[in-house]
Every structure is written in C-alpha cells, then in structure tokens.
DNA sequence: TTTATCTTTCCAATTTAATCGAAATATCTG
DNA sequence: CAGATATTTCGATTAAATTGGAAAGATAAA
C-alpha cells in the first residue's frame, strides 16, 4: 500500500537532505543498511565534531529519514528507506510530469510558442 | 542517455525545492508545462510580492530546475523536467537502495541484531 | 561507587536565507 | 522621446541554520 507524503513532509525531507553534511550521513547509512552506524562511527568516517553530527542526526530524525535505537551505551542510526521512497514518490507524482492529465482550466499544454499568452509579442495589428 | 547528477548539484536542487514558496512555484510550473508562467502571473496566483518571487525564481534558476525565456517585455519561467528527473534518479540510485550490491568492506548487511557490532550488548563472557 | 565511554544538550558566535519597499532596468507603445 | 508595463536589483531587516567547545546525561565496567 503506497502512502502519499504530504507537501509539508516533503519539504522537511528535502530540507533535511539539502546539506552536504547530512546528505553524506544519509548516504553512508543507506550503504550500511538496517544495522546502522553509531554516532561515534559516523564522526570517525566523516570527521565532524560530535555536537555537529548530533545536530544533523536530529534534523534527519525530525524529517523521519532515519531512525535510532539504543544497544547498550551505543545508539544506532539507520536509514528509513520507506520514508525516502515516499519522498521520491512525491517528487515523481508532483514535480516530474505534467500531472492532472495536462493542466487545469486556464493552462494551455504543449504547443507553447504558437497560440501563447504574450499580448506584446503577437503581431501588432498592422503596424 | 542518462546523465548522472553530481552530489553538489543534487544538494542545490534539494535546497531549491525545500521551501514552501519555491515548491509551490515549481509545482505550478510543472502543471503548466513548457509554455511557462510570467512572474506577474505567478505573483497573482501565489500572492507573493514580486521581489520575493524574483528571489525564489532565481534560486530555482541557479539550481537549474527552471529555465526562463523572454518574449517581449514578459519573461516566461518553465520547469526543467529533465533536471528534475535527474534529481529523482540521483535519489533513487544513492539514497533508496542498499546500493553497491550490499555495502563495502566493513559493512554487514541485513541480519542486524544477530552478529552485530555492539561490543557491550553481547553476553558478557560469563558474568 | 568510581571511572570510562558514548552521546546529547547548552550556549554563544557566525553564517546564510528570506522578506519586501523603493529604486533601477528593460521593453513596448504612442 | 515620454509614458506604461514587466521584472529585477538594491538595501535594510529579521529569522533561521550551522558550528563546536564545554558541560551534562546515560549506560556499562571495574
């Protein structure tokens, strides 16, 4: 069953990924898989101070793009691939196609240059 | 021929879409299709002051998610669907799957909880 | 309980993003 | 050229994101 992501959630997810540091974290986690990495391991691999990493992990958590679980004194952060797939679904459905079977009421689809709107560019009535 | 987007470009595109205002603009443009909308038309539909819109359009342009063309004294902004599809491709390829045919050298894939890393949680050797 | 390890929170400094009135630029029309 | 329309740039302001040292909270081990 495909869940559709709300626009506000999509914006949160996009924002969470729109950072060099966070995208790097997320990609590492995706490569890693469900087992996840601890913050310590991530700081080692990304060479970023732990408070900074913690900040970015929280952003990813808020966007629900990662999950965390505790094991002993370690935390493990894992990617939420389902969430990611919902994001891709949102983008595909809303941002990649002319959707709506080709626009609303006052939207002329393809032919562009032909019968377009610009009131200025049309031949002036017999200059 | 499928072009692969570089990570820096993906970050720029994600950042460009990670804004309520810009996502709204972009979705309108996608629904509209290649003919595009003028800034005037967009300000009318989105009820945002023209300098603010102009700022957001520039962000979308910088990320190459839209293009613009001039016709007379109007500009028309259109969605760059190819770019958008490249972004979705990037996300799908790098952020949605365990990629790399399941991880690098020191990455144990699925079984998680079993033979995992945590040195602490394993049975202590005969407490 | 004390100590060591892991991770986060706190906080202050810095940087970057967003907003929008006013002014400037560009193009068309008369 | 002067006037009208379309759009952007400028500049000032406010808001939000990012960074990382120092301190605090959690958990485990000795």
Short mmCIF file of C-alpha atoms (C1' of nucleotides) in Angstrom, two decimals:
data_model
loop_
_atom_site.label_atom_id
_atom_site.label_comp_id
_atom_site.label_asym_id
_atom_site.label_seq_id
_atom_site.Cartn_x
_atom_site.Cartn_y
_atom_site.Cartn_z
CA UNK A 1 0.00 0.00 0.00
CA UNK A 2 1.53 3.24 -1.12
CA UNK A 3 1.37 6.11 1.30
CA UNK A 4 1.39 9.55 -0.18
CA UNK A 5 3.53 12.09 1.55
CA UNK A 6 2.09 15.46 2.37
CA UNK A 7 3.73 18.50 0.88
CA UNK A 8 4.90 19.76 4.29
CA UNK A 9 6.58 16.44 4.98
CA UNK A 10 8.24 16.52 1.60
CA UNK A 11 9.62 19.97 2.29
CA UNK A 12 11.00 18.77 5.62
CA UNK A 13 12.64 15.77 3.96
CA UNK A 14 14.07 17.85 1.13
CA UNK A 15 15.48 20.31 3.62
CA UNK A 16 16.99 17.53 5.66
CA UNK A 17 18.84 16.19 2.63
CA UNK A 18 19.84 19.59 1.28
CA UNK A 19 23.03 19.77 3.26
CA UNK A 20 26.41 18.40 2.38
CA UNK A 21 26.91 17.02 5.85
CA UNK A 22 23.50 15.43 6.17
CA UNK A 23 23.44 14.00 2.68
CA UNK A 24 26.80 12.43 3.41
CA UNK A 25 25.47 10.96 6.64
CA UNK A 26 22.36 9.66 4.96
CA UNK A 27 24.24 8.10 2.07
CA UNK A 28 26.56 6.33 4.47
CA UNK A 29 23.57 4.99 6.34
CA UNK A 30 21.91 3.82 3.15
CA UNK A 31 25.03 1.99 2.09
CA UNK A 32 25.23 0.48 5.53
CA UNK A 33 21.70 -0.81 5.71
CA UNK A 34 19.42 -1.61 8.63
CA UNK A 35 22.16 -2.28 11.11
CA UNK A 36 23.10 1.36 11.08
CA UNK A 37 26.06 3.24 12.45
CA UNK A 38 26.74 4.76 15.84
CA UNK A 39 27.46 8.49 16.07
CA UNK A 40 31.00 7.63 17.08
CA UNK A 41 31.48 5.64 13.90
CA UNK A 42 29.96 8.44 11.84
CA UNK A 43 32.20 11.07 13.37
CA UNK A 44 35.15 8.87 12.57
CA UNK A 45 34.13 8.44 8.96
CA UNK A 46 33.01 11.98 8.32
CA UNK A 47 35.44 13.79 10.54
CA UNK A 48 32.91 16.09 12.06
CA UNK A 49 32.72 17.02 15.78
CA UNK A 50 30.14 15.10 17.73
CA UNK A 51 27.89 18.03 18.63
CA UNK A 52 27.73 18.97 14.98
CA UNK A 53 26.91 15.43 13.97
CA UNK A 54 24.32 15.19 16.69
CA UNK A 55 22.66 18.30 15.35
CA UNK A 56 22.47 16.85 11.85
CA UNK A 57 21.22 13.50 13.05
CA UNK A 58 18.45 15.24 14.87
CA UNK A 59 17.46 17.04 11.69
CA UNK A 60 17.31 13.74 9.86
CA UNK A 61 15.31 12.23 12.69
CA UNK A 62 12.85 15.13 12.65
CA UNK A 63 12.30 14.56 8.97
CA UNK A 64 11.89 10.87 9.77
CA UNK A 65 14.53 9.94 7.25
CA UNK A 66 16.42 7.95 9.86
CA UNK A 67 15.55 6.02 12.96
CA UNK A 68 17.63 5.30 16.01
CA UNK A 69 17.79 2.52 18.52
CA UNK A 70 19.88 2.02 21.59
CA UNK A 71 22.04 -1.00 22.23
CA UNK A 72 23.93 -0.77 25.42
CA UNK A 73 25.62 2.55 25.53
CA UNK A 74 25.62 2.86 21.79
CA UNK A 75 22.98 4.36 19.60
CA UNK A 76 22.50 3.08 16.10
CA UNK A 77 21.14 5.29 13.40
CA UNK A 78 19.58 3.58 10.39
CA UNK A 79 18.07 4.91 7.19
CA UNK A 80 14.31 4.95 6.81
CA UNK A 81 14.14 3.78 3.23
CA UNK A 82 10.38 3.68 3.23
CA UNK A 83 10.28 7.37 4.01
CA UNK A 84 12.83 8.04 1.31
CA UNK A 85 10.78 6.14 -1.19
CA UNK A 86 7.75 8.17 -0.25
CA UNK A 87 9.74 11.29 -0.95
CA UNK A 88 10.74 10.02 -4.37
CA UNK A 89 7.11 9.13 -4.97
CA UNK A 90 6.04 12.62 -4.05
CA UNK A 91 8.56 14.17 -6.40
CA UNK A 92 7.68 11.82 -9.22
CA UNK A 93 3.97 12.40 -8.83
CA UNK A 94 4.01 16.13 -8.29
CA UNK A 95 7.12 17.50 -9.85
CA UNK A 96 8.14 15.33 -12.75
CA UNK A 97 5.14 15.10 -15.01
CA UNK A 98 2.58 17.47 -16.40
CA UNK A 99 0.25 15.74 -13.96
CA UNK A 100 -3.50 16.24 -13.91
CA UNK A 101 -3.73 14.75 -17.37
CA UNK A 102 -2.39 18.04 -18.70
CA UNK A 103 -3.19 21.05 -16.56
CA UNK A 104 -6.14 22.89 -15.15
CA UNK A 105 -8.66 25.28 -16.70
CA UNK A 106 -6.51 28.14 -17.87
CA UNK A 107 -3.44 26.15 -18.72
CA UNK A 108 -2.55 25.53 -22.33
CA UNK A 109 -0.28 22.49 -22.53
CA UNK A 110 2.44 21.80 -25.07
CA UNK A 111 2.32 23.83 -28.31
CA UNK A 112 3.98 26.71 -26.49
CA UNK A 113 5.18 29.38 -28.86
CA UNK A 114 2.13 29.14 -31.08
CA UNK A 115 -1.05 30.48 -29.56
CA UNK A 116 0.63 31.60 -26.37
CA UNK A 117 -0.32 34.30 -23.92
CA UNK A 118 2.14 37.14 -24.54
CA UNK A 119 -0.03 40.04 -25.59
CA UNK A 120 3.00 42.02 -26.61
CA UNK A 121 4.74 39.66 -28.95
CA UNK A 122 1.81 38.93 -31.20
CA UNK A 123 1.96 40.80 -34.44
CA UNK A 124 0.79 44.23 -33.64
CA UNK A 125 -2.41 44.77 -35.57
CA UNK A 126 -0.87 46.04 -38.73
CA UNK A 127 1.97 48.17 -37.54
CA UNK B 1 21.32 8.63 -22.43
CA UNK B 2 21.00 9.03 -18.71
CA UNK B 3 23.05 11.77 -17.14
CA UNK B 4 24.04 11.28 -13.56
CA UNK B 5 23.81 14.28 -11.34
CA UNK B 6 26.71 15.16 -9.12
CA UNK B 7 26.15 15.27 -5.41
CA UNK B 8 26.71 19.03 -5.24
CA UNK B 9 24.09 19.58 -7.90
CA UNK B 10 21.67 17.34 -6.07
CA UNK B 11 22.17 19.35 -2.89
CA UNK B 12 21.48 22.55 -4.78
CA UNK B 13 18.31 21.11 -6.28
CA UNK B 14 17.11 19.72 -2.97
CA UNK B 15 17.72 23.07 -1.33
CA UNK B 16 15.86 24.85 -4.08
CA UNK B 17 12.80 22.68 -3.55
CA UNK B 18 12.97 22.69 0.23
CA UNK B 19 10.92 25.83 0.60
CA UNK B 20 7.19 26.17 0.73
CA UNK B 21 7.24 29.12 -1.63
CA UNK B 22 9.58 27.57 -4.16
CA UNK B 23 7.95 24.18 -4.12
CA UNK B 24 4.64 25.89 -4.79
CA UNK B 25 6.16 27.82 -7.69
CA UNK B 26 7.74 24.72 -9.12
CA UNK B 27 4.59 22.65 -8.86
CA UNK B 28 2.62 25.34 -10.64
CA UNK B 29 5.18 25.40 -13.40
CA UNK B 30 5.12 21.63 -13.72
CA UNK B 31 1.35 21.65 -14.03
CA UNK B 32 1.62 24.38 -16.59
CA UNK B 33 4.15 22.72 -18.84
CA UNK B 34 6.67 24.13 -21.29
CA UNK B 35 4.83 27.33 -22.02
CA UNK B 36 5.55 28.53 -18.52
CA UNK B 37 4.23 31.42 -16.48
CA UNK B 38 5.34 35.00 -16.21
CA UNK B 39 6.36 36.36 -12.81
CA UNK B 40 3.30 38.56 -12.92
CA UNK B 41 1.06 35.55 -13.34
CA UNK B 42 2.89 33.73 -10.55
CA UNK B 43 2.56 36.64 -8.15
CA UNK B 44 -1.14 36.69 -8.92
CA UNK B 45 -1.56 33.01 -8.23
CA UNK B 46 0.68 32.79 -5.22
CA UNK B 47 0.05 36.19 -3.72
CA UNK B 48 3.66 36.95 -3.04
CA UNK B 49 5.36 40.33 -3.68
CA UNK B 50 7.35 40.47 -6.86
CA UNK B 51 10.79 40.95 -5.28
CA UNK B 52 10.18 37.93 -3.12
CA UNK B 53 9.08 35.87 -6.09
CA UNK B 54 12.03 37.07 -8.06
CA UNK B 55 14.33 35.90 -5.30
CA UNK B 56 12.80 32.43 -5.34
CA UNK B 57 12.83 32.17 -9.10
CA UNK B 58 16.49 32.96 -9.06
CA UNK B 59 17.11 30.17 -6.59
CA UNK B 60 15.29 27.76 -8.86
CA UNK B 61 17.24 29.04 -11.84
CA UNK B 62 20.54 28.62 -10.00
CA UNK B 63 19.63 25.04 -9.30
CA UNK B 64 18.68 24.72 -12.96
CA UNK B 65 15.27 23.43 -12.05
CA UNK B 66 13.63 26.06 -14.21
CA UNK B 67 14.53 27.96 -17.33
CA UNK B 68 13.40 31.36 -18.47
CA UNK B 69 12.92 32.98 -21.82
CA UNK B 70 11.91 36.46 -22.75
CA UNK B 71 9.03 37.29 -25.03
CA UNK B 72 8.59 40.96 -25.46
CA UNK B 73 8.52 42.54 -22.08
CA UNK B 74 7.45 39.33 -20.40
CA UNK B 75 9.62 36.59 -19.05
CA UNK B 76 8.37 33.04 -19.02
CA UNK B 77 9.58 30.58 -16.49
CA UNK B 78 9.26 26.90 -17.33
CA UNK B 79 10.12 23.76 -15.40
CA UNK B 80 13.21 21.82 -16.34
CA UNK B 81 11.75 18.36 -16.08
CA UNK B 82 14.90 16.71 -17.29
CA UNK B 83 16.78 18.19 -14.37
CA UNK B 84 14.07 17.10 -12.01
CA UNK B 85 14.25 13.58 -13.36
CA UNK B 86 17.97 13.59 -12.84
CA UNK B 87 17.39 14.54 -9.24
CA UNK B 88 14.96 11.69 -8.78
CA UNK B 89 17.49 9.43 -10.43
CA UNK B 90 20.17 10.58 -8.04
CA UNK B 91 17.96 9.95 -5.04
CA UNK B 92 16.86 6.58 -6.30
CA UNK B 93 20.38 5.48 -7.08
CA UNK B 94 22.11 6.83 -4.00
CA UNK B 95 19.56 7.10 -1.28
CA UNK B 96 16.90 4.48 -1.78
CA UNK B 97 18.70 1.20 -2.05
CA UNK B 98 21.49 -0.57 -0.28
CA UNK B 99 23.49 0.15 -3.43
CA UNK B 100 26.93 -1.25 -4.13
CA UNK B 101 25.44 -4.71 -4.28
CA UNK B 102 25.18 -4.55 -0.49
CA UNK B 103 27.81 -2.42 1.16
CA UNK B 104 31.54 -2.04 1.32
CA UNK B 105 34.22 -3.97 3.16
CA UNK B 106 33.29 -3.44 6.77
CA UNK B 107 29.55 -3.29 6.31
CA UNK B 108 27.43 -6.19 7.41
CA UNK B 109 24.12 -6.07 5.58
CA UNK B 110 20.74 -7.33 6.79
CA UNK B 111 20.80 -9.72 9.76
CA UNK B 112 21.32 -6.78 12.11
CA UNK B 113 20.71 -7.77 15.69
CA UNK B 114 22.47 -11.09 15.34
CA UNK B 115 26.20 -10.84 14.85
CA UNK B 116 26.21 -7.07 15.06
CA UNK B 117 28.91 -4.73 16.23
CA UNK B 118 27.88 -3.62 19.72
CA UNK B 119 30.63 -4.93 21.94
CA UNK B 120 28.68 -4.04 25.02
CA UNK B 121 25.39 -5.79 24.46
CA UNK B 122 26.75 -9.20 23.69
CA UNK B 123 26.57 -11.56 26.60
CA UNK B 124 29.41 -10.60 28.79
CA UNK B 125 31.68 -13.59 28.94
CA UNK B 126 30.09 -15.36 31.85
CA UNK B 127 29.08 -12.62 34.25
"C1'" DT C 1 30.74 3.77 43.84
"C1'" DT C 2 34.05 5.36 40.86
"C1'" DT C 3 35.64 5.61 36.37
"C1'" DA C 4 35.38 5.34 31.44
"C1'" DT C 5 32.71 5.68 27.20
"C1'" DC C 6 29.05 7.33 24.31
"C1'" DT C 7 26.03 10.77 23.10
"C1'" DT C 8 23.39 14.69 23.67
"C1'" DT C 9 22.21 19.37 25.33
"C1'" DC C 10 23.56 24.06 26.18
"C1'" DC C 11 25.07 28.21 24.53
"C1'" DA C 12 27.27 31.80 22.07
"C1'" DA C 13 29.19 33.14 17.69
"C1'" DT C 14 28.82 33.09 12.88
"C1'" DT C 15 26.79 32.46 8.54
"C1'" DT C 16 23.14 32.06 5.43
"C1'" DA C 17 18.21 32.54 3.97
"C1'" DA C 18 14.02 35.13 3.40
"C1'" DT C 19 11.21 39.22 3.12
"C1'" DC C 20 9.74 43.33 0.76
"C1'" DG C 21 9.63 48.60 -0.11
"C1'" DA C 22 11.94 51.58 -3.06
"C1'" DA C 23 14.61 52.34 -6.92
"C1'" DA C 24 16.53 50.82 -11.20
"C1'" DT C 25 16.43 48.36 -15.74
"C1'" DA C 26 14.24 46.63 -19.85
"C1'" DT C 27 10.84 46.57 -23.35
"C1'" DC C 28 6.94 48.13 -25.71
"C1'" DT C 29 3.59 51.76 -27.32
"C1'" DG C 30 2.23 56.14 -28.88
"C1'" DC D 1 11.23 60.83 -26.55
"C1'" DA D 2 7.55 60.17 -22.81
"C1'" DG D 3 4.56 57.03 -20.59
"C1'" DA D 4 3.21 52.40 -19.33
"C1'" DT D 5 4.14 47.72 -18.00
"C1'" DA D 6 7.16 43.90 -16.56
"C1'" DT D 7 10.75 42.41 -13.91
"C1'" DT D 8 14.86 42.68 -11.33
"C1'" DT D 9 18.32 44.63 -8.18
"C1'" DC D 10 19.40 47.17 -4.00
"C1'" DG D 11 19.45 47.57 0.75
"C1'" DA D 12 17.87 47.11 5.25
"C1'" DT D 13 15.81 43.97 8.38
"C1'" DT D 14 14.53 39.83 10.58
"C1'" DA D 15 14.68 34.96 11.05
"C1'" DA D 16 16.75 30.52 10.78
"C1'" DA D 17 20.60 27.26 10.16
"C1'" DT D 18 25.21 25.85 11.31
"C1'" DT D 19 29.20 25.26 14.11
"C1'" DG D 20 31.74 23.45 18.01
"C1'" DG D 21 33.62 23.92 22.95
"C1'" DA D 22 32.16 22.93 27.45
"C1'" DA D 23 29.14 20.68 30.36
"C1'" DA D 24 25.66 17.26 31.40
"C1'" DG D 25 23.06 12.79 30.96
"C1'" DA D 26 23.17 7.59 30.18
"C1'" DT D 27 24.98 3.33 30.39
"C1'" DA D 28 28.35 -0.03 31.40
"C1'" DA D 29 32.52 -1.87 33.61
"C1'" DA D 30 35.78 -2.26 37.44
#
